[in-house]
mmCIF file of C-alpha atoms in Angstrom:
data_model
loop_
_atom_site.group_PDB
_atom_site.id
_atom_site.type_symbol
_atom_site.label_atom_id
_atom_site.label_comp_id
_atom_site.label_asym_id
_atom_site.label_seq_id
_atom_site.Cartn_x
_atom_site.Cartn_y
_atom_site.Cartn_z
ATOM 1 C CA UNK S 1 -66.628 2.358 48.529
ATOM 2 C CA UNK S 2 -69.410 3.679 50.710
ATOM 3 C CA UNK S 3 -70.881 7.146 50.262
ATOM 4 C CA UNK S 4 -69.211 8.099 53.564
ATOM 5 C CA UNK S 5 -65.795 7.163 52.141
ATOM 6 C CA UNK S 6 -66.511 9.093 48.959
ATOM 7 C CA UNK S 7 -67.650 12.085 51.021
ATOM 8 C CA UNK S 8 -64.376 11.870 52.965
ATOM 9 C CA UNK S 9 -62.374 11.787 49.731
ATOM 10 C CA UNK S 10 -63.927 14.975 48.388
ATOM 11 C CA UNK S 11 -63.892 16.708 51.779
ATOM 12 C CA UNK S 12 -60.128 16.117 51.848
ATOM 13 C CA UNK S 13 -59.964 18.017 48.549
ATOM 14 C CA UNK S 14 -62.022 20.827 50.060
ATOM 15 C CA UNK S 15 -59.618 20.912 53.019
ATOM 16 C CA UNK S 16 -56.698 21.401 50.631
ATOM 17 C CA UNK S 17 -58.580 24.372 49.162
ATOM 18 C CA UNK S 18 -59.151 25.727 52.683
ATOM 19 C CA UNK S 19 -55.420 25.463 53.391
ATOM 20 C CA UNK S 20 -54.764 27.623 50.309
ATOM 21 C CA UNK S 21 -57.123 30.236 51.735
ATOM 22 C CA UNK S 22 -55.307 30.191 55.078
ATOM 23 C CA UNK S 23 -51.962 30.560 53.291
ATOM 24 C CA UNK S 24 -53.377 33.674 51.591
ATOM 25 C CA UNK S 25 -54.600 35.118 54.904
ATOM 26 C CA UNK S 26 -58.241 34.325 54.088
ATOM 27 C CA UNK S 27 -60.694 32.576 56.385
ATOM 28 C CA UNK S 28 -59.894 28.925 55.654
ATOM 29 C CA UNK S 29 -62.920 27.614 53.823
ATOM 30 C CA UNK S 30 -62.674 25.387 50.777
ATOM 31 C CA UNK S 31 -65.300 23.949 48.465
ATOM 32 C CA UNK S 32 -65.512 21.214 45.831
ATOM 33 C CA UNK S 33 -68.572 20.456 43.684
ATOM 34 C CA UNK S 34 -68.847 17.072 41.990
ATOM 35 C CA UNK S 35 -71.304 15.628 39.532
ATOM 36 C CA UNK S 36 -72.442 12.104 40.397
ATOM 37 C CA UNK S 37 -73.069 9.937 37.329
ATOM 38 C CA UNK S 38 -76.650 8.611 37.329
ATOM 39 C CA UNK S 39 -76.897 9.240 41.075
ATOM 40 C CA UNK S 40 -74.810 6.153 41.909
ATOM 41 C CA UNK S 41 -71.083 6.003 42.582
ATOM 42 C CA UNK S 42 -68.749 3.326 43.760
ATOM 43 C CA UNK S 43 -65.492 5.262 43.499
ATOM 44 C CA UNK S 44 -64.454 8.937 43.318
ATOM 45 C CA UNK S 45 -62.960 8.540 39.834
ATOM 46 C CA UNK S 46 -66.506 8.110 38.497
ATOM 47 C CA UNK S 47 -67.341 11.664 39.534
ATOM 48 C CA UNK S 48 -66.666 14.811 37.547
ATOM 49 C CA UNK S 49 -65.329 17.788 39.483
ATOM 50 C CA UNK S 50 -67.241 20.825 38.240
ATOM 51 C CA UNK S 51 -65.815 23.443 40.575
ATOM 52 C CA UNK S 52 -63.318 23.938 43.347
ATOM 53 C CA UNK S 53 -62.398 27.110 45.181
ATOM 54 C CA UNK S 54 -61.350 28.685 48.447
ATOM 55 C CA UNK S 55 -62.324 31.937 50.145
ATOM 56 C CA UNK S 56 -60.947 34.982 48.330
ATOM 57 C CA UNK S 57 -62.865 37.854 49.897
ATOM 58 C CA UNK S 58 -59.737 39.773 50.896
ATOM 59 C CA UNK S 59 -57.776 39.103 47.719
ATOM 60 C CA UNK S 60 -60.631 39.944 45.365
ATOM 61 C CA UNK S 61 -61.975 42.696 47.663
ATOM 62 C CA UNK S 62 -65.409 41.128 47.280
ATOM 63 C CA UNK S 63 -67.724 40.195 50.149
ATOM 64 C CA UNK S 64 -69.359 37.546 47.934
ATOM 65 C CA UNK S 65 -66.097 35.741 47.078
ATOM 66 C CA UNK S 66 -66.793 32.846 49.426
ATOM 67 C CA UNK S 67 -65.497 29.423 48.427
ATOM 68 C CA UNK S 68 -69.013 28.160 47.710
ATOM 69 C CA UNK S 69 -69.971 31.113 45.502
ATOM 70 C CA UNK S 70 -66.789 30.822 43.444
ATOM 71 C CA UNK S 71 -67.139 27.047 43.086
ATOM 72 C CA UNK S 72 -70.823 27.411 42.160
ATOM 73 C CA UNK S 73 -69.951 29.840 39.349
ATOM 74 C CA UNK S 74 -67.403 27.358 38.002
ATOM 75 C CA UNK S 75 -69.885 24.493 38.245
ATOM 76 C CA UNK S 76 -72.676 26.395 36.460
ATOM 77 C CA UNK S 77 -70.264 27.190 33.630
ATOM 78 C CA UNK S 78 -68.874 23.645 33.452
ATOM 79 C CA UNK S 79 -72.326 22.099 33.340
ATOM 80 C CA UNK S 80 -73.752 24.801 31.083
ATOM 81 C CA UNK S 81 -76.778 25.035 33.321
ATOM 82 C CA UNK S 82 -77.758 26.850 36.516
ATOM 83 C CA UNK S 83 -79.413 23.684 37.776
ATOM 84 C CA UNK S 84 -76.874 21.397 39.422
ATOM 85 C CA UNK S 85 -79.099 18.368 39.919
ATOM 86 C CA UNK S 86 -76.982 15.255 40.307
ATOM 87 C CA UNK S 87 -74.264 17.184 42.161
ATOM 88 C CA UNK S 88 -72.868 17.190 45.693
ATOM 89 C CA UNK S 89 -71.189 20.212 47.246
ATOM 90 C CA UNK S 90 -68.414 19.684 49.805
ATOM 91 C CA UNK S 91 -67.366 22.588 52.000
ATOM 92 C CA UNK S 92 -65.183 22.713 55.084
ATOM 93 C CA UNK S 93 -67.420 25.160 56.985
ATOM 94 C CA UNK S 94 -71.199 25.279 57.049
ATOM 95 C CA UNK S 95 -72.429 27.692 54.372
ATOM 96 C CA UNK S 96 -73.471 31.177 55.446
ATOM 97 C CA UNK S 97 -76.988 32.385 54.567
ATOM 98 C CA UNK S 98 -75.827 33.890 51.255
ATOM 99 C CA UNK S 99 -74.140 30.677 50.149
ATOM 100 C CA UNK S 100 -76.952 28.481 51.463
ATOM 101 C CA UNK S 101 -79.454 30.454 49.414
ATOM 102 C CA UNK S 102 -77.342 30.126 46.260
ATOM 103 C CA UNK S 103 -76.890 26.395 46.876
ATOM 104 C CA UNK S 104 -80.624 25.846 47.296
ATOM 105 C CA UNK S 105 -81.398 27.909 44.194
ATOM 106 C CA UNK S 106 -78.789 25.894 42.252
ATOM 107 C CA UNK S 107 -80.729 22.673 42.950
ATOM 108 C CA UNK S 108 -77.763 20.643 44.225
ATOM 109 C CA UNK S 109 -78.652 17.177 45.501
ATOM 110 C CA UNK S 110 -76.566 17.379 48.674
ATOM 111 C CA UNK S 111 -74.537 19.746 50.831
ATOM 112 C CA UNK S 112 -71.742 18.111 52.821
ATOM 113 C CA UNK S 113 -69.810 20.167 55.362
ATOM 114 C CA UNK S 114 -67.192 19.670 58.033
ATOM 115 C CA UNK S 115 -67.490 22.346 60.727
ATOM 116 C CA UNK S 116 -70.915 23.656 61.708
ATOM 117 C CA UNK S 117 -71.366 27.372 62.370
ATOM 118 C CA UNK S 118 -73.696 27.729 65.377
ATOM 119 C CA UNK S 119 -73.548 31.554 65.195
ATOM 120 C CA UNK S 120 -74.141 32.265 61.502
ATOM 121 C CA UNK S 121 -74.849 28.950 59.781
ATOM 122 C CA UNK S 122 -77.217 29.047 56.854
ATOM 123 C CA UNK S 123 -78.656 25.735 57.994
ATOM 124 C CA UNK S 124 -78.179 25.413 61.755
ATOM 125 C CA UNK S 125 -79.194 29.020 62.521
ATOM 126 C CA UNK S 126 -81.297 30.202 59.583
ATOM 127 C CA UNK S 127 -82.607 26.825 58.349
ATOM 128 C CA UNK S 128 -82.458 27.940 54.713
ATOM 129 C CA UNK S 129 -82.191 24.414 53.319
ATOM 130 C CA UNK S 130 -85.448 23.410 55.035
ATOM 131 C CA UNK S 131 -87.294 26.711 54.827
ATOM 132 C CA UNK S 132 -90.818 26.175 53.438
ATOM 133 C CA UNK S 133 -90.368 29.151 51.117
ATOM 134 C CA UNK S 134 -87.568 27.389 49.252
ATOM 135 C CA UNK S 135 -88.704 25.087 46.468
ATOM 136 C CA UNK S 136 -85.630 22.841 46.681
ATOM 137 C CA UNK S 137 -84.355 21.065 49.787
ATOM 138 C CA UNK S 138 -80.948 19.379 49.373
ATOM 139 C CA UNK S 139 -79.782 16.493 51.512
ATOM 140 C CA UNK S 140 -77.667 17.821 54.388
ATOM 141 C CA UNK S 141 -74.626 15.886 55.595
ATOM 142 C CA UNK S 142 -72.832 17.735 58.427
ATOM 143 C CA UNK S 143 -69.720 16.712 60.342
ATOM 144 C CA UNK S 144 -67.633 15.059 57.604
ATOM 145 C CA UNK S 145 -63.973 15.320 58.672
ATOM 146 C CA UNK S 146 -65.216 17.700 61.345
ATOM 147 C CA UNK S 147 -62.136 17.481 63.582
ATOM 148 C CA UNK S 148 -59.772 18.459 60.758
ATOM 149 C CA UNK S 149 -62.024 21.297 59.569
ATOM 150 C CA UNK S 150 -62.476 22.696 63.074
ATOM 151 C CA UNK S 151 -58.730 22.430 63.783
ATOM 152 C CA UNK S 152 -57.890 24.408 60.658
ATOM 153 C CA UNK S 153 -60.366 27.164 61.545
ATOM 154 C CA UNK S 154 -59.311 27.342 65.195
ATOM 155 C CA UNK S 155 -55.631 27.384 64.278
ATOM 156 C CA UNK S 156 -56.187 30.184 61.786
ATOM 157 C CA UNK S 157 -58.095 32.409 64.211
ATOM 158 C CA UNK S 158 -55.686 31.674 67.073
ATOM 159 C CA UNK S 159 -52.786 32.791 64.891
ATOM 160 C CA UNK S 160 -54.707 35.941 63.889
ATOM 161 C CA UNK S 161 -55.279 36.871 67.543
ATOM 162 C CA UNK S 162 -51.554 36.515 68.254
ATOM 163 C CA UNK S 163 -50.599 39.045 65.577
#
């Protein structure tokens, strides 16, 4: 398998998490963090899922309960380390500045997202992953399963406006 196919596999998992968020009335964002063995993979089964979550800000009454933050906490605990070198994070919507900062501080190898956020994106607007003040700069892979991620977000917000 190519890295693009593997990225698609794990983004599909993140989309399932996002659907859970939508079902709970949360903004539909989902996240999966995987550890890549020795930096090389040929199939998803070689990877270890360290964390998976969906937005829970409303349910937990916590502004920081974004999918990425919850998945990061799980991954830190699973790995027993706050450094997540050798890991890729998959999220359906571009991380906000808070999440982007936590991702960069967590030293993940790559951030893969579906839908970009041109209004509040931690990368496209605030450029946190490339900011010279940050001492870690993960690989950025935008647009994976973009159409599906965008459709889920648009459908959610359209339904909210109709209420």
